XYZ file of N, CA and C in Angstrom:
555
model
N 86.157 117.022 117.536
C 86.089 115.657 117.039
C 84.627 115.256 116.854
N 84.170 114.441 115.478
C 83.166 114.731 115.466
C 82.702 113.259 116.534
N 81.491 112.843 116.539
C 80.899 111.572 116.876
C 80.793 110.395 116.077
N 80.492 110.916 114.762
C 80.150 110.431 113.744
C 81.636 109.693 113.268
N 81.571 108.083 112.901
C 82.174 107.296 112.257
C 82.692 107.964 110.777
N 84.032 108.554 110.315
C 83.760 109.212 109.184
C 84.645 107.804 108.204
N 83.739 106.968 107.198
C 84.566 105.718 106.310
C 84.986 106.415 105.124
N 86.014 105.963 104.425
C 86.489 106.674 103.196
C 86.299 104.944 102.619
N 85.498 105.071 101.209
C 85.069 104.054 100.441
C 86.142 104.363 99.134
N 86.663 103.656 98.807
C 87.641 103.690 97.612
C 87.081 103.107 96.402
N 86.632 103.883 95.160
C 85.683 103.475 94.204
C 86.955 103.294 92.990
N 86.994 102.407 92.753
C 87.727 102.393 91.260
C 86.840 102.842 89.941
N 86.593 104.133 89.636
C 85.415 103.503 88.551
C 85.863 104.604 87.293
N 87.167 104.618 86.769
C 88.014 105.228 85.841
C 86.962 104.276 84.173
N 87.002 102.898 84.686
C 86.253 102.254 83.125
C 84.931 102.783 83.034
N 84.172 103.342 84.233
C 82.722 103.187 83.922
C 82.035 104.863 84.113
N 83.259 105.678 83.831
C 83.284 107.161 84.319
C 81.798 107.621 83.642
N 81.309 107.274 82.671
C 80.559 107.635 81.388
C 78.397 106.515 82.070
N 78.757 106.209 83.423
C 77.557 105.066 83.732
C 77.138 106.416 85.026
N 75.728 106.041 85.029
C 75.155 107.479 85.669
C 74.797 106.677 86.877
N 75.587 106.991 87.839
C 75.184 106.020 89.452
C 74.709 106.923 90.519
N 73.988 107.951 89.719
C 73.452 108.704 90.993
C 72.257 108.550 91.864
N 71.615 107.615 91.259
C 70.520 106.856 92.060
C 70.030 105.645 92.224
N 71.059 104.827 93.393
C 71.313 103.751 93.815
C 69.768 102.691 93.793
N 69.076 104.168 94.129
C 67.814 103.129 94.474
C 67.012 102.439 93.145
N 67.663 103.363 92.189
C 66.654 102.468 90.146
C 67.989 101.320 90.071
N 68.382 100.608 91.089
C 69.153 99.454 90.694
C 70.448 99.747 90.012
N 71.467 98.683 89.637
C 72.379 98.641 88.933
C 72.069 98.768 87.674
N 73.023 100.267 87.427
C 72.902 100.752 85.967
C 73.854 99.897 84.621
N 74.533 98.912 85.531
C 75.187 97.781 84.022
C 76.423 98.558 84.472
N 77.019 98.489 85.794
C 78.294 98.463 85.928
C 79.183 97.316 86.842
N 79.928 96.864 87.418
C 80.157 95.499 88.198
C 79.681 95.646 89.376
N 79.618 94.784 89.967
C 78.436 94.542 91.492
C 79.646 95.349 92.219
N 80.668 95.461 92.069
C 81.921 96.000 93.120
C 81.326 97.838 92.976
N 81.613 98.227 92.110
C 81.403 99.879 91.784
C 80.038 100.026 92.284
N 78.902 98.923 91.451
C 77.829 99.450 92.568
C 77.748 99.161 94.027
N 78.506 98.413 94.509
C 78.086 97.737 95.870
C 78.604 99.230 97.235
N 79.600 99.596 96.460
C 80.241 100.339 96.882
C 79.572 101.996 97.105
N 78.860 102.376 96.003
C 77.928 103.964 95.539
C 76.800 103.335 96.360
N 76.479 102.132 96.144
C 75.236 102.008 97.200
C 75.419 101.964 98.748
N 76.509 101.690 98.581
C 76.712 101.550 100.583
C 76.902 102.753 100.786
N 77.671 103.577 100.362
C 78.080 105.034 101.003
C 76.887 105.687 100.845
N 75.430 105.500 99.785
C 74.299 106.384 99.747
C 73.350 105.703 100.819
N 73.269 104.871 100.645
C 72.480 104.428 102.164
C 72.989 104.473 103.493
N 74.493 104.398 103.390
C 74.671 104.555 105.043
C 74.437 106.306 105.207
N 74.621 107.084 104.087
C 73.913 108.474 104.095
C 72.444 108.504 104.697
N 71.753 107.585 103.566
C 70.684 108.027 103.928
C 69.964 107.715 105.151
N 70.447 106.351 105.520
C 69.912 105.629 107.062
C 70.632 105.942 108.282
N 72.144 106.299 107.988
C 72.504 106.361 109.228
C 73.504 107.590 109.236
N 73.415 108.367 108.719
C 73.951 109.709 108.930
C 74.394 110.275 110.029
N 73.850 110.119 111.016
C 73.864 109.694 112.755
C 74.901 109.329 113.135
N 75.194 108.720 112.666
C 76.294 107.756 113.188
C 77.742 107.312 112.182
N 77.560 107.629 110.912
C 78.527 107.369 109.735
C 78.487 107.845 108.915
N 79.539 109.184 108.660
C 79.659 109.457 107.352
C 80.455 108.976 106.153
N 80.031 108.572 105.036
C 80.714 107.730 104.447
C 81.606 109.312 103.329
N 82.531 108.871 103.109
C 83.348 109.708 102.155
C 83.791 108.698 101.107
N 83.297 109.028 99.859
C 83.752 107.782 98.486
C 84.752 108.934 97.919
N 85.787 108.083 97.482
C 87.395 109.068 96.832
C 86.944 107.865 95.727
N 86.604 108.588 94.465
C 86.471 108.048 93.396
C 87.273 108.262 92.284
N 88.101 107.679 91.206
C 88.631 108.273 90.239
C 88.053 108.659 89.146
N 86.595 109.034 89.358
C 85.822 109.980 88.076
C 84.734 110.549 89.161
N 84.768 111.893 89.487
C 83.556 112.269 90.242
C 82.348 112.005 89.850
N 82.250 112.096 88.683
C 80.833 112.996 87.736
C 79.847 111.427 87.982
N 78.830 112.226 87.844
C 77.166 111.095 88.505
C 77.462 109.826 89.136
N 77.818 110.911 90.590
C 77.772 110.071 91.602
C 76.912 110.699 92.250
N 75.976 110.083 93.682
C 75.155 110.632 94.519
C 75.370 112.327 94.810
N 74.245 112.995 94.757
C 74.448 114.035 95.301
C 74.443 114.181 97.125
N 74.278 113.346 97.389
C 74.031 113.174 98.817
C 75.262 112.766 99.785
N 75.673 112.243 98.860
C 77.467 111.541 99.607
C 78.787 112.162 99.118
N 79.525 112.537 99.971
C 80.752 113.491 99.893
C 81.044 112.653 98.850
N 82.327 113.127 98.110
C 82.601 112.457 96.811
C 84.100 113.611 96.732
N 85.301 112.563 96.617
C 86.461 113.494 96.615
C 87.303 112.892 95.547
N 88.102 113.252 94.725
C 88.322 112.414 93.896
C 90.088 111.903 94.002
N 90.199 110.862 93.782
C 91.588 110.147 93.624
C 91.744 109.258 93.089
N 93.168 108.893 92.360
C 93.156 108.224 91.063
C 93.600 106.993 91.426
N 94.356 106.529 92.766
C 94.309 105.250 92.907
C 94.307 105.300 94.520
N 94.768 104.017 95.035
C 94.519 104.059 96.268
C 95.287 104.080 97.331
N 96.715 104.679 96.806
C 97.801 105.096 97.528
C 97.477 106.367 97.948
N 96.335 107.383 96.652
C 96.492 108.871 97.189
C 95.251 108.714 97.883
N 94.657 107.982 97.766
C 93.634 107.460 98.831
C 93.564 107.221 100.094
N 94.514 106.672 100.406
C 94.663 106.650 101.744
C 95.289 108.108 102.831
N 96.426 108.738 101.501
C 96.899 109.990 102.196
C 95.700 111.110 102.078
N 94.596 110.816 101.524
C 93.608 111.516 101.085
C 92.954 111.983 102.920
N 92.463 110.488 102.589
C 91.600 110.045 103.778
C 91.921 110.085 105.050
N 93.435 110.267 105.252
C 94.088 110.298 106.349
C 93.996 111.751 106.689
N 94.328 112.934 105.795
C 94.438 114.113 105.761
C 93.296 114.424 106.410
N 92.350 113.773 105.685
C 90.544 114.385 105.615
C 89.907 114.536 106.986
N 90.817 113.256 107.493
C 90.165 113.066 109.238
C 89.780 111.706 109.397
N 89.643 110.805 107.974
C 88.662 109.585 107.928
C 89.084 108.484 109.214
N 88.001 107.959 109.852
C 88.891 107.060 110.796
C 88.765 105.028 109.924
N 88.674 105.092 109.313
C 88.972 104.213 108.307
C 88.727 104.043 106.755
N 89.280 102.997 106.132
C 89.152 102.940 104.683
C 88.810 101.631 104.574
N 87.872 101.668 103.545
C 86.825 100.253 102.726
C 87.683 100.243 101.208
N 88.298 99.058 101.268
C 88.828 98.943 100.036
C 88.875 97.002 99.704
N 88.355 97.270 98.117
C 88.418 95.577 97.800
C 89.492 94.560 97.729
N 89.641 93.964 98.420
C 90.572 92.873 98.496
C 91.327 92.636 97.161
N 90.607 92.716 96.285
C 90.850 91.700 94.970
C 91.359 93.003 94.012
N 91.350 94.405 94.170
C 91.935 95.212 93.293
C 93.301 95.654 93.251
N 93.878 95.190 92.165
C 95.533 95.126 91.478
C 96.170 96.326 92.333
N 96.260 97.502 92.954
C 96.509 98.309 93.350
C 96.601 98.470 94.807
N 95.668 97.443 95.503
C 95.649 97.175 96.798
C 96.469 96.160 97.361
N 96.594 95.386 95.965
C 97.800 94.014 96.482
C 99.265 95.453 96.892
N 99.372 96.620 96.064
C 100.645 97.133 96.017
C 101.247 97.857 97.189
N 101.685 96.887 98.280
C 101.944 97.552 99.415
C 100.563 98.697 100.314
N 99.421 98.662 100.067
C 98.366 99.488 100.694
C 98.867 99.531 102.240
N 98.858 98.325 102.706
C 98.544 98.399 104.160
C 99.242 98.682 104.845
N 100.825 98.548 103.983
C 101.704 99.977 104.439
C 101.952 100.973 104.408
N 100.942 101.460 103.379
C 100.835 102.995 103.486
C 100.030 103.176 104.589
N 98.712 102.659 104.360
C 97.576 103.102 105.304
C 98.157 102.897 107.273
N 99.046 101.990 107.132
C 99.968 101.627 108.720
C 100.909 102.752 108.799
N 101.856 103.314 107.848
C 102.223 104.344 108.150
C 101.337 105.672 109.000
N 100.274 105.889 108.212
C 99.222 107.170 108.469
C 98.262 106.586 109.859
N 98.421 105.192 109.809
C 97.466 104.865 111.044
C 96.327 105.239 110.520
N 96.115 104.276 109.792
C 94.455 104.616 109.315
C 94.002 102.712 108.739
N 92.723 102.556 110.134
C 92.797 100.822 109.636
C 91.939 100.751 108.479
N 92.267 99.552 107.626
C 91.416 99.112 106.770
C 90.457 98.000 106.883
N 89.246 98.094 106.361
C 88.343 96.814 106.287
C 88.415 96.150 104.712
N 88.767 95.161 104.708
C 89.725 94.557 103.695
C 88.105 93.823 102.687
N 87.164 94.494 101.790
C 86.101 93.805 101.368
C 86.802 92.415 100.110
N 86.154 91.635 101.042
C 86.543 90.102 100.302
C 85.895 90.095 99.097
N 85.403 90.636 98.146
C 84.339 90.545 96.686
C 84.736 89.798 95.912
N 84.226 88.480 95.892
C 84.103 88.023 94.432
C 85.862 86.589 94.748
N 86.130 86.138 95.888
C 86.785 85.185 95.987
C 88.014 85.827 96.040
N 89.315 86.365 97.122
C 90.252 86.823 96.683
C 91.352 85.211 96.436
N 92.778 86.063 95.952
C 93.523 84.889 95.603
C 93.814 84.403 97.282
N 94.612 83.442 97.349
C 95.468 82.783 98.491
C 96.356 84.180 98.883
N 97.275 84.602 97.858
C 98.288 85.643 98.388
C 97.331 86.725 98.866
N 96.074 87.214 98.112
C 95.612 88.467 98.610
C 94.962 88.005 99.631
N 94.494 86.769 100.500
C 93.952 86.524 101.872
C 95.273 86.579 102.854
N 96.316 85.890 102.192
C 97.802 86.117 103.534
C 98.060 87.386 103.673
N 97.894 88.357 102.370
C 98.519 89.954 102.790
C 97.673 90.771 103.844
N 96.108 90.214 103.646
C 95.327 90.995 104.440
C 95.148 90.332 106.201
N 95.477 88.777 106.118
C 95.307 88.459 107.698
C 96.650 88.700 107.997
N 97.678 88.771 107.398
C 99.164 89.016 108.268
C 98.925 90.826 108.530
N 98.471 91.450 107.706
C 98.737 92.779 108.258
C 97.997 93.260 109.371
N 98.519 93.615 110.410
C 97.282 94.183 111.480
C 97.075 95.555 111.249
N 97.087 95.961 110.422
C 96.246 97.390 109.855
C 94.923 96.714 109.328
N 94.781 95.747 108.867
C 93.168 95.360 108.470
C 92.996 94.588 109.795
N 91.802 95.605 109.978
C 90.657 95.232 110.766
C 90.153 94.399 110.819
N 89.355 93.839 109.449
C 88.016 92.861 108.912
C 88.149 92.989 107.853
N 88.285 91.567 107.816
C 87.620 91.215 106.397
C 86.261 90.838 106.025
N 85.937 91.353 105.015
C 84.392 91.130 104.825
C 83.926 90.327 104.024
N 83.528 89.041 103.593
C 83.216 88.221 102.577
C 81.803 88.812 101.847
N 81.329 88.506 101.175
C 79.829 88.519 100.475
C 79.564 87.015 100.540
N 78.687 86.774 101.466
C 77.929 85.511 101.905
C 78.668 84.760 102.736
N 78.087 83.794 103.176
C 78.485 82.933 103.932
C 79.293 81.698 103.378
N 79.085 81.563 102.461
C 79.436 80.378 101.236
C 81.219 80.941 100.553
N 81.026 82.421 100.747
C 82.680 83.081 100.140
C 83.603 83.173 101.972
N 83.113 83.237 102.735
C 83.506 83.029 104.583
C 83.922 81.657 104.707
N 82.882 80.404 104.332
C 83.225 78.933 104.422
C 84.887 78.891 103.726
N 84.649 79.249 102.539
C 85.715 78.985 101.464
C 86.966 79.546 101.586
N 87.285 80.289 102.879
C 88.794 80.363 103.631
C 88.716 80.053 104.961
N 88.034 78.915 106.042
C 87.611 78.678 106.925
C 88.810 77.878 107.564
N 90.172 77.554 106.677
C 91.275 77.310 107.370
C 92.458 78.047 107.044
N 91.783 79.242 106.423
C 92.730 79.920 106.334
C 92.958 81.061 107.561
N 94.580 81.576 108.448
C 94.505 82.487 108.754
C 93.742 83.878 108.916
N 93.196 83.755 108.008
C 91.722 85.309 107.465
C 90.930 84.787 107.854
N 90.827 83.681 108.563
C 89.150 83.597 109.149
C 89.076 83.899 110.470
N 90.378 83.799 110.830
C 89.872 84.896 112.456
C 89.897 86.164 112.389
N 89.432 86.938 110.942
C 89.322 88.100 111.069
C 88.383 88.962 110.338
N 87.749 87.316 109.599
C 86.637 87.366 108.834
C 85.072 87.330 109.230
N 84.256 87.789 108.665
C 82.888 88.443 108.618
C 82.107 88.412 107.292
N 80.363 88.330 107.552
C 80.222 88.569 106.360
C 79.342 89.375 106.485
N 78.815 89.599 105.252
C 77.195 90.193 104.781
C 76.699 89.478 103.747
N 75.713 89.911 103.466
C 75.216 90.019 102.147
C 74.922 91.008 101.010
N 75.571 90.650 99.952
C 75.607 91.536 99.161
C 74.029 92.195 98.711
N 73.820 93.386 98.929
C 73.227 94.391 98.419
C 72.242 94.782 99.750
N 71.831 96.062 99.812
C 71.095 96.698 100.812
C 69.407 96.343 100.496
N 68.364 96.344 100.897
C 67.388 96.581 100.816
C 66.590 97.587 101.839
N 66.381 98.578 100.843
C 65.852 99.925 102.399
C 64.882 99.511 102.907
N 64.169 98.874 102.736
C 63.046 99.408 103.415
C 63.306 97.974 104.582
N 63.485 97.135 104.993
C 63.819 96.975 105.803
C 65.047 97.458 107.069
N 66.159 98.253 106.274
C 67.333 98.708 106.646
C 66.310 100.422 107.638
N 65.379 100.653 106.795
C 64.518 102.062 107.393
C 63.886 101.549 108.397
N 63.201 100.363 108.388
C 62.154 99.909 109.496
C 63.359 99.880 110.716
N 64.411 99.015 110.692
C 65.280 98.711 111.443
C 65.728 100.270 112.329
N 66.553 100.777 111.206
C 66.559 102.219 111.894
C 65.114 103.224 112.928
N 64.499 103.227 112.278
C 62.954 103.747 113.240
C 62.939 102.804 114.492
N 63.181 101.669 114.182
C 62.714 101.033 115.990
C 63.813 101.296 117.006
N 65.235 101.404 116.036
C 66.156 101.873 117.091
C 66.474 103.026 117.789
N 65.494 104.123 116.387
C 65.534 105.719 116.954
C 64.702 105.710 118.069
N 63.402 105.118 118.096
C 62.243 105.045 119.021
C 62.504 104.379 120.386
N 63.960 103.386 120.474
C 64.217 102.310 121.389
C 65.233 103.381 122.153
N 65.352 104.716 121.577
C 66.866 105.518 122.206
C 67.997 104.845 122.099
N 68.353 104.316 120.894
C 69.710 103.490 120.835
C 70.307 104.180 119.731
């Protein structure tokens, strides 16, 4: 068993198969903040924290994606989950708001016992916040900002909600890492 956190990131990116995302760090190449938010998290948690998380992206077009991050391919996110389950993954990152995830997911992924972190991107509906706080296969939900967290703050999903902010910046994310390698943490 390894140590290492292994995440399976679920990339929808069948429209943008033909957009070259193999290097997160020259910015968004003009595809939606979701497809990049997603190639960028799995290449930086590569590159910063490898240690501790391997990210696995199941994409439905392999081709110019990171060379650095496993990359397995699947066409939606039903074989995604049996993917990821097979693989060893001990969870799956999948967007709240994609047509395919409303379709029963969290009973597949509850069958296989494999939890999900439910990413809130971009405002989900009312029904897609009840499917994800009633199921206890999602873990967390993740908003982008604090302002998309406020904006279900009486809803059920907020006791299970979290945020960030959308997009990484390394070189603070590197400084961070070095003081913790140096701190033995």
């Amino acid at each position: 068993m390894s140590s290492r956190l292994e995440v399976a990131l679920y990339l929808r990116n069948a429209g943008v198969a033909d957009v070259d995302l193999r290097h997160p760090e020259w910015g968004n190449p003009g595809v939606g903040g979701t497809q990049f938010g997603f190639v960028s998290l799995a290449y930086y948690l590569k590159k910063y924290c490898q240690e501790a998380v391997e990210p696995v992206l199941y994409a439905q077009s392999t081709d110019r994606l990171p060379a650095s991050v496993t990359v397995r391919p699947a066409g939606d996110v039903t074989e995604v989950v049996r993917a990821a389950a097979a693989d060893g993954c001990d969870m799956l990152l999948v967007r709240v708001g994609d047509s395919d995830v409303e379709q029963g997911i969290y009973d597949e992924a509850a069958e296989v016992e494999l939890p999900v972190v439910a990413w809130a991107h971009n405002f989900p509906t009312l029904r897609q916040l009840d499917a994800a706080a009633a199921h206890p296969i999602v873990k967390r939900i993740v908003c982008v900002g604090r302002e998309e967290l406020d904006r279900h703050r009486d809803h059920p999903a907020f006791e299970k909600s979290t945020f960030i902010y959308n997009g990484i910046d390394p070189d603070p994310a590197a400084e961070t890492m070095e003081r913790l390698e140096s701190e033995g943490k």
